[in-house]
Amino acid sequence: MNIEEVREMFSKDRFATENGMVIDEIGDHSAVCSLVITERHLNAMGNVMGGVHYTLADFAFAVASNWQKAGVVGISNSIAYLSTVKGSKLIAKASLLKEGRSTCVYNVEITDDLGTKIATVQCTGFHVN
């Protein structure tokens, strides 16, 4: 499957895509997704809403864990916020840490386009197939 086919597959992930999230890269059990920040992503304090970081990480995890073989659903995620966003774009890089018989664990690192480390997310998935 090439990246255009993967983008088509995940175009049905409407919450992520309709909020501006895109798939930039795919690799073996990995993915890079990004988002250009707009006013719709800001909270009352003018910072990026925490749910935006979480959704971008969840989207990157979904792509990384399903694009080669669909059937992974998230069962637990843990996010640590490290810094406020300094740039104008968020980038989430998801990579496999552990592949088990029925579960998997991915790490997602979120940075901005200036290289600021924004958040780290650990995602645990369950293989439904």
mmCIF file of C-alpha atoms in Angstrom:
data_model
loop_
_atom_site.group_PDB
_atom_site.id
_atom_site.type_symbol
_atom_site.label_atom_id
_atom_site.label_comp_id
_atom_site.label_asym_id
_atom_site.label_seq_id
_atom_site.Cartn_x
_atom_site.Cartn_y
_atom_site.Cartn_z
ATOM 1 C CA MET A 1 0.000 0.000 0.000
ATOM 2 C CA ASN A 2 1.386 3.437 -0.877
ATOM 3 C CA ILE A 3 0.873 6.664 1.063
ATOM 4 C CA GLU A 4 -1.980 7.862 -1.160
ATOM 5 C CA GLU A 5 -3.886 4.631 -0.505
ATOM 6 C CA VAL A 6 -3.238 5.012 3.226
ATOM 7 C CA ARG A 7 -4.491 8.608 3.120
ATOM 8 C CA GLU A 8 -7.636 7.400 1.348
ATOM 9 C CA MET A 9 -8.117 4.639 3.935
ATOM 10 C CA PHE A 10 -7.867 7.113 6.837
ATOM 11 C CA SER A 11 -9.928 9.855 5.152
ATOM 12 C CA LYS A 12 -12.867 8.188 6.923
ATOM 13 C CA ASP A 13 -11.318 9.195 10.267
ATOM 14 C CA ARG A 14 -13.366 12.348 10.042
ATOM 15 C CA PHE A 15 -12.727 13.863 13.470
ATOM 16 C CA ALA A 16 -8.990 13.953 12.790
ATOM 17 C CA THR A 17 -9.124 14.904 9.117
ATOM 18 C CA GLU A 18 -11.835 17.537 9.481
ATOM 19 C CA ASN A 19 -9.700 19.160 12.179
ATOM 20 C CA GLY A 20 -6.769 19.445 9.759
ATOM 21 C CA MET A 21 -4.693 16.352 10.570
ATOM 22 C CA VAL A 22 -2.780 14.813 7.667
ATOM 23 C CA ILE A 23 -0.585 11.781 7.095
ATOM 24 C CA ASP A 24 2.919 12.853 6.063
ATOM 25 C CA GLU A 25 4.882 9.591 6.170
ATOM 26 C CA ILE A 26 4.398 5.877 6.703
ATOM 27 C CA GLY A 27 7.007 3.263 7.570
ATOM 28 C CA ASP A 28 7.237 -0.188 9.069
ATOM 29 C CA HIS A 29 4.892 0.083 12.082
ATOM 30 C CA SER A 30 5.384 3.843 12.098
ATOM 31 C CA ALA A 31 3.746 7.035 10.875
ATOM 32 C CA VAL A 32 4.223 10.778 10.919
ATOM 33 C CA CYS A 33 1.121 12.951 11.025
ATOM 34 C CA SER A 34 0.864 16.715 11.321
ATOM 35 C CA LEU A 35 -1.478 19.630 11.803
ATOM 36 C CA VAL A 36 -1.214 23.308 10.908
ATOM 37 C CA ILE A 37 -2.486 25.211 13.943
ATOM 38 C CA THR A 38 -5.407 27.566 13.421
ATOM 39 C CA GLU A 39 -7.583 29.546 15.817
ATOM 40 C CA ARG A 40 -10.013 26.607 16.051
ATOM 41 C CA HIS A 41 -7.272 24.655 17.886
ATOM 42 C CA LEU A 42 -6.720 27.242 20.636
ATOM 43 C CA ASN A 43 -8.117 27.284 24.172
ATOM 44 C CA ALA A 44 -9.308 30.318 26.136
ATOM 45 C CA MET A 45 -5.710 31.174 27.099
ATOM 46 C CA GLY A 46 -4.598 31.283 23.448
ATOM 47 C CA ASN A 47 -2.615 28.027 23.661
ATOM 48 C CA VAL A 48 -3.241 24.832 21.725
ATOM 49 C CA MET A 49 -5.964 22.822 23.492
ATOM 50 C CA GLY A 50 -4.668 19.609 25.078
ATOM 51 C CA GLY A 51 -7.231 17.562 23.181
ATOM 52 C CA VAL A 52 -5.578 18.603 19.926
ATOM 53 C CA HIS A 53 -2.289 17.025 21.014
ATOM 54 C CA TYR A 54 -4.109 13.907 22.179
ATOM 55 C CA THR A 55 -6.129 13.551 18.960
ATOM 56 C CA LEU A 56 -3.048 14.032 16.770
ATOM 57 C CA ALA A 57 -1.179 11.370 18.774
ATOM 58 C CA ASP A 58 -4.147 8.995 18.600
ATOM 59 C CA PHE A 59 -4.387 9.526 14.832
ATOM 60 C CA ALA A 60 -0.659 8.845 14.336
ATOM 61 C CA PHE A 61 -0.986 5.703 16.489
ATOM 62 C CA ALA A 62 -4.003 4.543 14.463
ATOM 63 C CA VAL A 63 -2.159 5.011 11.180
ATOM 64 C CA ALA A 64 1.078 3.395 12.396
ATOM 65 C CA SER A 65 -0.662 0.381 13.901
ATOM 66 C CA ASN A 66 -3.219 -0.236 11.149
ATOM 67 C CA TRP A 67 -1.924 0.811 7.748
ATOM 68 C CA GLN A 68 -0.081 -2.460 7.090
ATOM 69 C CA LYS A 69 -2.779 -4.695 8.597
ATOM 70 C CA ALA A 70 -5.994 -3.253 9.986
ATOM 71 C CA GLY A 71 -7.373 -4.518 13.271
ATOM 72 C CA VAL A 72 -5.748 -2.609 16.138
ATOM 73 C CA VAL A 73 -7.917 -0.569 18.498
ATOM 74 C CA GLY A 74 -6.658 1.623 21.312
ATOM 75 C CA ILE A 75 -7.260 0.390 24.853
ATOM 76 C CA SER A 76 -5.097 2.772 26.889
ATOM 77 C CA ASN A 77 -3.186 5.978 26.230
ATOM 78 C CA SER A 78 -1.056 8.094 28.552
ATOM 79 C CA ILE A 79 0.044 11.611 27.627
ATOM 80 C CA ALA A 80 2.650 13.849 29.226
ATOM 81 C CA TYR A 81 2.597 17.516 28.201
ATOM 82 C CA LEU A 82 6.125 18.928 28.085
ATOM 83 C CA SER A 83 5.830 22.447 26.686
ATOM 84 C CA THR A 84 3.489 24.920 25.048
ATOM 85 C CA VAL A 85 3.612 25.170 21.279
ATOM 86 C CA LYS A 86 6.066 27.773 19.965
ATOM 87 C CA GLY A 87 5.644 27.143 16.237
ATOM 88 C CA SER A 88 2.710 27.013 13.829
ATOM 89 C CA LYS A 89 2.549 23.278 13.177
ATOM 90 C CA LEU A 90 2.397 20.109 15.290
ATOM 91 C CA ILE A 91 4.139 16.913 14.179
ATOM 92 C CA ALA A 92 3.436 13.483 15.712
ATOM 93 C CA LYS A 93 5.841 10.595 15.115
ATOM 94 C CA ALA A 94 4.465 7.189 16.118
ATOM 95 C CA SER A 95 6.700 4.127 16.377
ATOM 96 C CA LEU A 96 6.244 0.585 17.625
ATOM 97 C CA LEU A 97 7.835 -0.270 20.974
ATOM 98 C CA LYS A 98 6.435 -3.793 21.475
ATOM 99 C CA GLU A 99 4.354 -6.132 19.341
ATOM 100 C CA GLY A 100 2.684 -8.915 21.290
ATOM 101 C CA ARG A 101 0.269 -11.670 20.356
ATOM 102 C CA SER A 102 -2.817 -9.701 21.390
ATOM 103 C CA THR A 103 -1.514 -6.236 22.320
ATOM 104 C CA CYS A 104 0.972 -3.687 21.046
ATOM 105 C CA VAL A 105 2.613 -0.581 22.491
ATOM 106 C CA TYR A 106 3.535 2.519 20.502
ATOM 107 C CA ASN A 107 5.349 5.679 21.470
ATOM 108 C CA VAL A 108 4.264 8.980 19.926
ATOM 109 C CA GLU A 109 6.524 12.018 20.153
ATOM 110 C CA ILE A 110 4.909 15.378 19.402
ATOM 111 C CA THR A 111 7.035 18.362 18.416
ATOM 112 C CA ASP A 112 6.292 21.656 16.746
ATOM 113 C CA ASP A 113 7.850 22.847 13.500
ATOM 114 C CA LEU A 114 10.563 24.671 15.492
ATOM 115 C CA GLY A 115 11.686 21.417 17.130
ATOM 116 C CA THR A 116 10.137 22.123 20.539
ATOM 117 C CA LYS A 117 9.249 18.886 22.357
ATOM 118 C CA ILE A 118 5.550 19.327 23.087
ATOM 119 C CA ALA A 119 4.289 15.996 24.411
ATOM 120 C CA THR A 120 4.972 12.283 24.594
ATOM 121 C CA VAL A 121 2.231 9.693 24.424
ATOM 122 C CA GLN A 122 2.310 5.959 25.068
ATOM 123 C CA CYS A 123 -0.466 4.075 23.310
ATOM 124 C CA THR A 124 -1.500 0.491 23.985
ATOM 125 C CA GLY A 125 -3.543 -1.278 21.366
ATOM 126 C CA PHE A 126 -5.443 -4.554 21.136
ATOM 127 C CA HIS A 127 -5.431 -6.755 18.030
ATOM 128 C CA VAL A 128 -9.081 -7.519 17.277
ATOM 129 C CA ASN A 129 -8.172 -9.849 14.373
#
